[in-house]
PDB file of C-alpha atoms in Angstrom:
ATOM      1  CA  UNK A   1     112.197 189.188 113.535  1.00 55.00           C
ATOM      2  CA  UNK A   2     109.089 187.240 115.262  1.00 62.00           C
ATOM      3  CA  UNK A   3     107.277 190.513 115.303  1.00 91.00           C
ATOM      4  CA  UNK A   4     103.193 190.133 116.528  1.00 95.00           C
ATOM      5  CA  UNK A   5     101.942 187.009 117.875  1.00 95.00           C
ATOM      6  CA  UNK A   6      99.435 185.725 118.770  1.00 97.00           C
ATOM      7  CA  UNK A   7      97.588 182.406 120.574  1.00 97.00           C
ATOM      8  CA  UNK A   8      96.110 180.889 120.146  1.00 97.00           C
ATOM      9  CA  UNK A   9      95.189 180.291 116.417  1.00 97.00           C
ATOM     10  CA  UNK A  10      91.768 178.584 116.965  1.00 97.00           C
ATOM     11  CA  UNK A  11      90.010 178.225 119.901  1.00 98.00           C
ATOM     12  CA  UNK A  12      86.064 176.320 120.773  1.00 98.00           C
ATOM     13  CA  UNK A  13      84.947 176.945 124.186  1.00 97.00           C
ATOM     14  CA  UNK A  14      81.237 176.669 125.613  1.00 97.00           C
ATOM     15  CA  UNK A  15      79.248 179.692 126.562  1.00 98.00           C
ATOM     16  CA  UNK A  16      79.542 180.923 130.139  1.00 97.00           C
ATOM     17  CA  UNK A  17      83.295 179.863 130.169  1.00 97.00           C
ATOM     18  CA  UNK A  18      86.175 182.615 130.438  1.00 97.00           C
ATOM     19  CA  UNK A  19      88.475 182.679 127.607  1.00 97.00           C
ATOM     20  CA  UNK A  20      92.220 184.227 127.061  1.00 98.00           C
ATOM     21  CA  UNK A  21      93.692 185.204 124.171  1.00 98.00           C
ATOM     22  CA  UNK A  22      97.574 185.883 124.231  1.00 98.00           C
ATOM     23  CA  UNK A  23      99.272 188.835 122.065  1.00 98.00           C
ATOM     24  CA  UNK A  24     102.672 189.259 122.306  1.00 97.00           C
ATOM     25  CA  UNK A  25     105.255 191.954 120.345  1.00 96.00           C
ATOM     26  CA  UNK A  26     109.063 192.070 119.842  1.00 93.00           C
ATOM     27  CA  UNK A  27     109.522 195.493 118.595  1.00 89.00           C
ATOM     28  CA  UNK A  28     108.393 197.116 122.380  1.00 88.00           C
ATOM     29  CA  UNK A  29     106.070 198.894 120.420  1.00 92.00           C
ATOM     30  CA  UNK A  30     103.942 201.998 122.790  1.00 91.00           C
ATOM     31  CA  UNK A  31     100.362 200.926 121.575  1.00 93.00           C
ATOM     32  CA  UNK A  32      98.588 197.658 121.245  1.00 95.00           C
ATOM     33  CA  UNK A  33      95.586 196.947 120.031  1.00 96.00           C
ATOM     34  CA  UNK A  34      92.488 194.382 120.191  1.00 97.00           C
ATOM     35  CA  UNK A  35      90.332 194.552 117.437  1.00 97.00           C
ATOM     36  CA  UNK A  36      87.210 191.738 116.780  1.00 97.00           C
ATOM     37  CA  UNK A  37      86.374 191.083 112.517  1.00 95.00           C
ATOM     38  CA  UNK A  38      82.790 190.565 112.010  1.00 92.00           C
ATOM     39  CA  UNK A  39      81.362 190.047 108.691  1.00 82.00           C
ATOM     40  CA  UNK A  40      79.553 193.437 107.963  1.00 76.00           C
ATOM     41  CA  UNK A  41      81.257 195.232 110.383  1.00 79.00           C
ATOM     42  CA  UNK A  42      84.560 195.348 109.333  1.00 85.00           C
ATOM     43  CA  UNK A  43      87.165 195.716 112.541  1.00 92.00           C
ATOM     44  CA  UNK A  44      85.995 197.050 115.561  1.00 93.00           C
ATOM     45  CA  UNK A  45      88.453 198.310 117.783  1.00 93.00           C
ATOM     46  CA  UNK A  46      87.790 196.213 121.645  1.00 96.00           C
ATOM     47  CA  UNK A  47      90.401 197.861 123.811  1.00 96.00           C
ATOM     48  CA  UNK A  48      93.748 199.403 123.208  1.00 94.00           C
ATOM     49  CA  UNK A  49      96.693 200.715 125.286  1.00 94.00           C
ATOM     50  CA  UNK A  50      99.414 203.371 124.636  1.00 91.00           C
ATOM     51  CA  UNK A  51     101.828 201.833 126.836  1.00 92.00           C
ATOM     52  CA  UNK A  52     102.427 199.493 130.250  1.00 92.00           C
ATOM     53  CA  UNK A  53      99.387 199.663 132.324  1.00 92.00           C
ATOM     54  CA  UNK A  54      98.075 202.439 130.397  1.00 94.00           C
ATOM     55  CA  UNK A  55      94.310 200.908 128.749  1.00 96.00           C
ATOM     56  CA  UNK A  56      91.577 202.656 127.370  1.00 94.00           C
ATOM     57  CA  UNK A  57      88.106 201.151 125.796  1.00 94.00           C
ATOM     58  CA  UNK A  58      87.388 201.058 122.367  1.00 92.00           C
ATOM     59  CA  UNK A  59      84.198 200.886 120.169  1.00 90.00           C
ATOM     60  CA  UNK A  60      82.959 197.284 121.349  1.00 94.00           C
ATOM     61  CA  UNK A  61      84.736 196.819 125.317  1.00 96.00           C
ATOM     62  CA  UNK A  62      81.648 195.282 127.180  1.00 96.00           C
ATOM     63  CA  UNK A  63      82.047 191.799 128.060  1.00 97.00           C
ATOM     64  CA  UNK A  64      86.269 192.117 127.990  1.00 98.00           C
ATOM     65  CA  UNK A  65      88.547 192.706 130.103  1.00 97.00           C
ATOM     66  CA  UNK A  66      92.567 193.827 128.913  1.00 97.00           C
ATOM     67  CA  UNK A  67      95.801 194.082 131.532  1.00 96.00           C
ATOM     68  CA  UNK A  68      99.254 195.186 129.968  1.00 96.00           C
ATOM     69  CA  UNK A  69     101.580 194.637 132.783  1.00 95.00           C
ATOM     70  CA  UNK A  70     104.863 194.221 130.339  1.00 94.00           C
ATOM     71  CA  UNK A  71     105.178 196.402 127.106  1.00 94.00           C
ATOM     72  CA  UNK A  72     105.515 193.162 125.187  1.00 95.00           C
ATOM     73  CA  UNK A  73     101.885 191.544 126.336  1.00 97.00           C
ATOM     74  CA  UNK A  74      98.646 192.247 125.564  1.00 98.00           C
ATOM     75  CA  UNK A  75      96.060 189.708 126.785  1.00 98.00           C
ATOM     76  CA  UNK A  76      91.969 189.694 126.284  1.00 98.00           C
ATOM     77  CA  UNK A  77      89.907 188.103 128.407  1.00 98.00           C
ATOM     78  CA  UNK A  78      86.520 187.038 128.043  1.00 97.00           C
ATOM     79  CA  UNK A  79      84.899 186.910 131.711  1.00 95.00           C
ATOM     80  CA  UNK A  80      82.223 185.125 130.653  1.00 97.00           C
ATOM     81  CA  UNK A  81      81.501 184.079 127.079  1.00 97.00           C
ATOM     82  CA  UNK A  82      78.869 184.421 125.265  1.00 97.00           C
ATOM     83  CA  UNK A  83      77.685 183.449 121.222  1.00 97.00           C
ATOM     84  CA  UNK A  84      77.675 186.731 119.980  1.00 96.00           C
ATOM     85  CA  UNK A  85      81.498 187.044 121.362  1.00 97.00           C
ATOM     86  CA  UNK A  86      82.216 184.563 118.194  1.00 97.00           C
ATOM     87  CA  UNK A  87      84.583 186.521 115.947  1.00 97.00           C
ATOM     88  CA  UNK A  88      88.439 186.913 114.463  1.00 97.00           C
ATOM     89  CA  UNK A  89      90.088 188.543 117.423  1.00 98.00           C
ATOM     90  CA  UNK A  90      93.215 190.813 115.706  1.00 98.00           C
ATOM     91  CA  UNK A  91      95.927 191.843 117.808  1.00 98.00           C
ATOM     92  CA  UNK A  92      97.764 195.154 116.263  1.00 96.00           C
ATOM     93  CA  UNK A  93     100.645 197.588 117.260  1.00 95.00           C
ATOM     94  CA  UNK A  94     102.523 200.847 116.633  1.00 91.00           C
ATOM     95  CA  UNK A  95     105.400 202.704 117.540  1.00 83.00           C
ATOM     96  CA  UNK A  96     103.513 206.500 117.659  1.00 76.00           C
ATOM     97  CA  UNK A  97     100.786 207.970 116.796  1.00 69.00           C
ATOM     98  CA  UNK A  98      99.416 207.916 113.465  1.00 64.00           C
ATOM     99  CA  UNK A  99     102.046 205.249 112.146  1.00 80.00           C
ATOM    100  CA  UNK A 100     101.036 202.151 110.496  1.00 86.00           C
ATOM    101  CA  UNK A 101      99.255 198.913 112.316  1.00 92.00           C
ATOM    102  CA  UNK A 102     100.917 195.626 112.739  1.00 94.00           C
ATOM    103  CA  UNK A 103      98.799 193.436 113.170  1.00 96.00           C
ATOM    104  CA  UNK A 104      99.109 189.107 114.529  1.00 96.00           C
ATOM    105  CA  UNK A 105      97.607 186.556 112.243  1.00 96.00           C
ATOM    106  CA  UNK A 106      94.450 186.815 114.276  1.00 96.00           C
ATOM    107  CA  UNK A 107      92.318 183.732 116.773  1.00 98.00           C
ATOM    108  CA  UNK A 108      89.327 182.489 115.360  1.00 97.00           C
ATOM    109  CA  UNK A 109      87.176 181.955 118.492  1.00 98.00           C
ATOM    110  CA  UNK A 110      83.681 180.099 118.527  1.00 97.00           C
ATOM    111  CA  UNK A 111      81.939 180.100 121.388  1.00 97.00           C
ATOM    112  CA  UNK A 112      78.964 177.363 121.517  1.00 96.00           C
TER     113      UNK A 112
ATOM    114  CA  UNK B   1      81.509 206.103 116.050  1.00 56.00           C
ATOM    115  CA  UNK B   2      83.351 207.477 113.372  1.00 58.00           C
ATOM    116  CA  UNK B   3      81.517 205.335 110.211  1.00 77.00           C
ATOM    117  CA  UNK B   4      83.830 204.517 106.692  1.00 89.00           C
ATOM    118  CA  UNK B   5      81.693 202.658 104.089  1.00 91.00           C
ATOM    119  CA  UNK B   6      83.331 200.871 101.313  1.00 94.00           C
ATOM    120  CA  UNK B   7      81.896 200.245  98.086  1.00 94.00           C
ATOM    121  CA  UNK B   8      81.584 197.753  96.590  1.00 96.00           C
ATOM    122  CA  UNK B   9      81.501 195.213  98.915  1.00 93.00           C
ATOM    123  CA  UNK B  10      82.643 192.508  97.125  1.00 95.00           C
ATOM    124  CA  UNK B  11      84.103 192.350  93.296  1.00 96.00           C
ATOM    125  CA  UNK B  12      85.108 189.710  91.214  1.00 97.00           C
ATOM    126  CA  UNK B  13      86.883 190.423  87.964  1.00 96.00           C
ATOM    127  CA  UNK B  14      88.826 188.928  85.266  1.00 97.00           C
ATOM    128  CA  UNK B  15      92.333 189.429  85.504  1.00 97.00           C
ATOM    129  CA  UNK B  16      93.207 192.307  83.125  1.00 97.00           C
ATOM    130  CA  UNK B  17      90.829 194.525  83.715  1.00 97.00           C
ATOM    131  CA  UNK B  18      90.990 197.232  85.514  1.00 97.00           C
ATOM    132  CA  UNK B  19      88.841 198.495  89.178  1.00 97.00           C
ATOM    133  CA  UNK B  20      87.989 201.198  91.348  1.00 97.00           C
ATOM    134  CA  UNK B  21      87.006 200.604  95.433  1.00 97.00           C
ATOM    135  CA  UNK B  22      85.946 203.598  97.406  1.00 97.00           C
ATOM    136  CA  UNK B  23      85.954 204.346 101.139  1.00 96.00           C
ATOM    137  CA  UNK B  24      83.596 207.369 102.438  1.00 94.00           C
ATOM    138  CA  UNK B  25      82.714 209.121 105.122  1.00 91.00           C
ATOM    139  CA  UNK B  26      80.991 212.155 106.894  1.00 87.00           C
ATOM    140  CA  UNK B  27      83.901 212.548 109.063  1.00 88.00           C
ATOM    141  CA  UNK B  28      87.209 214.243 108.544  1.00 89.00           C
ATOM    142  CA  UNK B  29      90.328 212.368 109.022  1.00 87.00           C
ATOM    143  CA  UNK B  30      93.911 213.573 109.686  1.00 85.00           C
ATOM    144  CA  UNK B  31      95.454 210.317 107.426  1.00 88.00           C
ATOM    145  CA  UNK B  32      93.886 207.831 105.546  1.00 92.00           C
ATOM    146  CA  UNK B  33      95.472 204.387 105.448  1.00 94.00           C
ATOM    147  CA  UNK B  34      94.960 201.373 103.157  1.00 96.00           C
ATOM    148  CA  UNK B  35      94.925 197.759 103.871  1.00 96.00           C
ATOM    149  CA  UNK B  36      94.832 194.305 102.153  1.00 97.00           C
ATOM    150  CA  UNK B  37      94.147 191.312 104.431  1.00 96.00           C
ATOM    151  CA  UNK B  38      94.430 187.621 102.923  1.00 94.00           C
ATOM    152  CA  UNK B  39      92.850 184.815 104.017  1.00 90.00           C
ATOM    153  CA  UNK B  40      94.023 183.605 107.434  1.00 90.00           C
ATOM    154  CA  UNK B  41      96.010 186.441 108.054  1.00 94.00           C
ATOM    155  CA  UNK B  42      96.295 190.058 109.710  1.00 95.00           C
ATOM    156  CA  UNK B  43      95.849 193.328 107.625  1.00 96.00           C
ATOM    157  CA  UNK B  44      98.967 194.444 106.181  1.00 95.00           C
ATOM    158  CA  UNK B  45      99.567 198.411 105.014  1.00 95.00           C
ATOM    159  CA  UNK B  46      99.507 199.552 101.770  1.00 96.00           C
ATOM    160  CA  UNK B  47      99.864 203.316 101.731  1.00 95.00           C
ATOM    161  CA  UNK B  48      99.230 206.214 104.001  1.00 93.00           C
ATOM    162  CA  UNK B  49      97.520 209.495 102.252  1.00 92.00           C
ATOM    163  CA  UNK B  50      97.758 212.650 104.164  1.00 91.00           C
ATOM    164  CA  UNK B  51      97.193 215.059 102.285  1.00 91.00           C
ATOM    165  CA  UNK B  52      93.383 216.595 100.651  1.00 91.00           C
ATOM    166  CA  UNK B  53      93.790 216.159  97.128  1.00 93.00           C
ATOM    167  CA  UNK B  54      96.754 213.952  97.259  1.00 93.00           C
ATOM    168  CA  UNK B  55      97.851 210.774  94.554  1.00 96.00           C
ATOM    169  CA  UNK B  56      99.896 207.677  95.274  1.00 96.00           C
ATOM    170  CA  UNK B  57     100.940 204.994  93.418  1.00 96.00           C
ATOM    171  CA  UNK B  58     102.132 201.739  94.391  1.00 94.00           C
ATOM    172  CA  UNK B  59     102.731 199.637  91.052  1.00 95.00           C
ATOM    173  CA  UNK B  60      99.374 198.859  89.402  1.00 97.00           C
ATOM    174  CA  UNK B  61      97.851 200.388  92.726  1.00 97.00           C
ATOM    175  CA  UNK B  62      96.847 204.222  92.724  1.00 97.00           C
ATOM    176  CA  UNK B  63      95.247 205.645  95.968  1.00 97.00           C
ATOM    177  CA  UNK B  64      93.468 208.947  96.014  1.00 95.00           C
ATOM    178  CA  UNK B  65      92.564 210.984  98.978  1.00 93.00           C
ATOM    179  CA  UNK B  66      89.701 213.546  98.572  1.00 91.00           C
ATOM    180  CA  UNK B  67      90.034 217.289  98.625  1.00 91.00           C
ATOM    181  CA  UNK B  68      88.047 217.422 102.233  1.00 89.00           C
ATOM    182  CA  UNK B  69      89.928 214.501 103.677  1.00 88.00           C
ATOM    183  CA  UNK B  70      86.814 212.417 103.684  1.00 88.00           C
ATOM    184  CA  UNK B  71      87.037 209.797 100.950  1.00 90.00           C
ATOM    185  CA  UNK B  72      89.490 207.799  99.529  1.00 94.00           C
ATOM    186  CA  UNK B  73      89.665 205.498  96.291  1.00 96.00           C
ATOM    187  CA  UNK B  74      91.673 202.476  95.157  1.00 97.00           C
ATOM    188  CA  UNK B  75      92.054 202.035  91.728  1.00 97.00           C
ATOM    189  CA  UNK B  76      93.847 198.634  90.429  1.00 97.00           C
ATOM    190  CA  UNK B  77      95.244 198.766  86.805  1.00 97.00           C
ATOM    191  CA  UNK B  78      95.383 195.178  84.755  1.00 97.00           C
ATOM    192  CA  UNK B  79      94.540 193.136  88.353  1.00 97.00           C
ATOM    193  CA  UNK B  80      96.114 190.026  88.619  1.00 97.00           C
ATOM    194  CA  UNK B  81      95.330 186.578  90.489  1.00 96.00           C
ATOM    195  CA  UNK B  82      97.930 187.907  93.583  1.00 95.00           C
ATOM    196  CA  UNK B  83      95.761 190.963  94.007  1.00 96.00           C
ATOM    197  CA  UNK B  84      92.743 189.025  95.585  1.00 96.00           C
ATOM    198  CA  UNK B  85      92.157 189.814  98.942  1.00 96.00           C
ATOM    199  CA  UNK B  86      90.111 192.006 101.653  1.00 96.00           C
ATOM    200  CA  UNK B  87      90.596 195.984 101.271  1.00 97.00           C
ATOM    201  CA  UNK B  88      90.258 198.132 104.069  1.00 96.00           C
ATOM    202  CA  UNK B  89      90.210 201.645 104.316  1.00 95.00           C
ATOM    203  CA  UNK B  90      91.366 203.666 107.949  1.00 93.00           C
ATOM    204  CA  UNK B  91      90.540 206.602 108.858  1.00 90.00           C
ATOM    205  CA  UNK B  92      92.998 207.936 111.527  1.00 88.00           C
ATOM    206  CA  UNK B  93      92.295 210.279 114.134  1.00 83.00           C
ATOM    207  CA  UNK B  94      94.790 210.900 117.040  1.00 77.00           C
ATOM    208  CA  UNK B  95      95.200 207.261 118.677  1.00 73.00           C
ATOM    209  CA  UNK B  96      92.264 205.859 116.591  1.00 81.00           C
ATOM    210  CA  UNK B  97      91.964 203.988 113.857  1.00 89.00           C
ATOM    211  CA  UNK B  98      88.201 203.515 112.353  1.00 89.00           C
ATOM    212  CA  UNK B  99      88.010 201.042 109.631  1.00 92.00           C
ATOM    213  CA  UNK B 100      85.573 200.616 106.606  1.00 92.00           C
ATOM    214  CA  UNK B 101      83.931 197.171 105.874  1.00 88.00           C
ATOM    215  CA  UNK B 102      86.421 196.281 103.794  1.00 93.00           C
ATOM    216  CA  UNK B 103      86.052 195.045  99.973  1.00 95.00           C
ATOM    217  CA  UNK B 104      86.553 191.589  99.047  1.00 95.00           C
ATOM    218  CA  UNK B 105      88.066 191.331  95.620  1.00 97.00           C
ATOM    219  CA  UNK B 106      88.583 188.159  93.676  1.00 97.00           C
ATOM    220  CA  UNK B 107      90.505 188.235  90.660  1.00 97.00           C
ATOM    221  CA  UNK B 108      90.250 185.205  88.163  1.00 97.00           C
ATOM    222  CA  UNK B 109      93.026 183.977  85.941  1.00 95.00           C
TER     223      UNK B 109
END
């Protein structure tokens, strides 16, 4: 049971740079989620899909970019990084609606 | 944006005693879910209140939704090292889920 994964775990990159972090699920789950964790803010849902090249944006989208080509991945990209893009980076999903989040163990980016 | 506040924001207890979080907002939610996240990791579900009015319990753990479906409360009986962690609150709406700020509780031995 691998479940929600994501990679990677830690990642430094330099301002200006474009950035990808991986999500990928087992259970073929509908909807995925990206979600950035922000002290003081709490989680703040990025983009999110509801199934294969089905995406919508979330509270915080500018500055990312999301594909979902296969039901099992989930990528974010960063076009072009910036400081204020350094966060926790969550990756969730759910079967349907209104059922619980799973959620990865989460990227700490830094962007310098 | 849908805003949940959680109060307090961050707690730190002896273990025994006993503690109440709270997660509000102006908004109306069809569910209201609860989360702990621990250090390093992902949030991972507590309960899921539906119902205005309605009472869980989860071991030491009873969750409360409001009559109007806009506030919920955590209350931790006799807290124990293991329960240290973030707390979030969700409020669900359709395909969204709009999280509080989370508490951070600490609970010393």
């Amino acid at each position: 049971d691998a479940g929600i994964t994501q990679s990677p775990r830690y990642k430094i990159t330099e301002t200006g740079r474009q950035v990808t972090l991986m999500c990928h699920q087992t259970w073929s789950h509908s909807y995925m989620f990206w979600y950035r964790q922000d002290l003081g803010h709490g989680l703040r849902l990025i983009y999110y899909s509801a199934a294969a090249d089905i995406t919508d944006k979330g509270e915080v989208p500018d500055g990312y970019v999301v594909s979902r080509s296969k039901t099992e991945n989930f990528p974010l990209t960063l076009e072009s990084a910036t400081r204020s893009q350094t966060s926790v980076y969550f990756c969730a999903s759910r079967q349907g609606r209104g059922e619980k989040l799973f959620f990865g163990s989460g990227t700490q980016l830094s962007v310098l | 944006t849908q805003l949940l506040e959680q109060s307090p924001q961050f707690l730190s207890i002896q273990e025994g005693e006993n503690l109440t979080v709270y997660c509000n907002s102006s908004s109306v939610f069809s569910s209201l879910q609860w989360y702990r996240q621990e250090p390093g990791e992902g949030p991972v579900l507590l309960v899921t209140v539906v119902t205005g009015g309605e009472v869980k319990k989860l071991k030491r753990l009873t969750f409360q939704f409001g009559d109007a479906r806009k506030d919920s409360s955590l209350h931790i009986t006799a807290a124990q090292p293991g329960d240290t962690g973030l707390y979030l609150c969700a409020g669900v709406e359709v395909n969204q889920f709009y999280f509080g700020t989370g508490t951070s509780l600490t609970v010393i031995p």
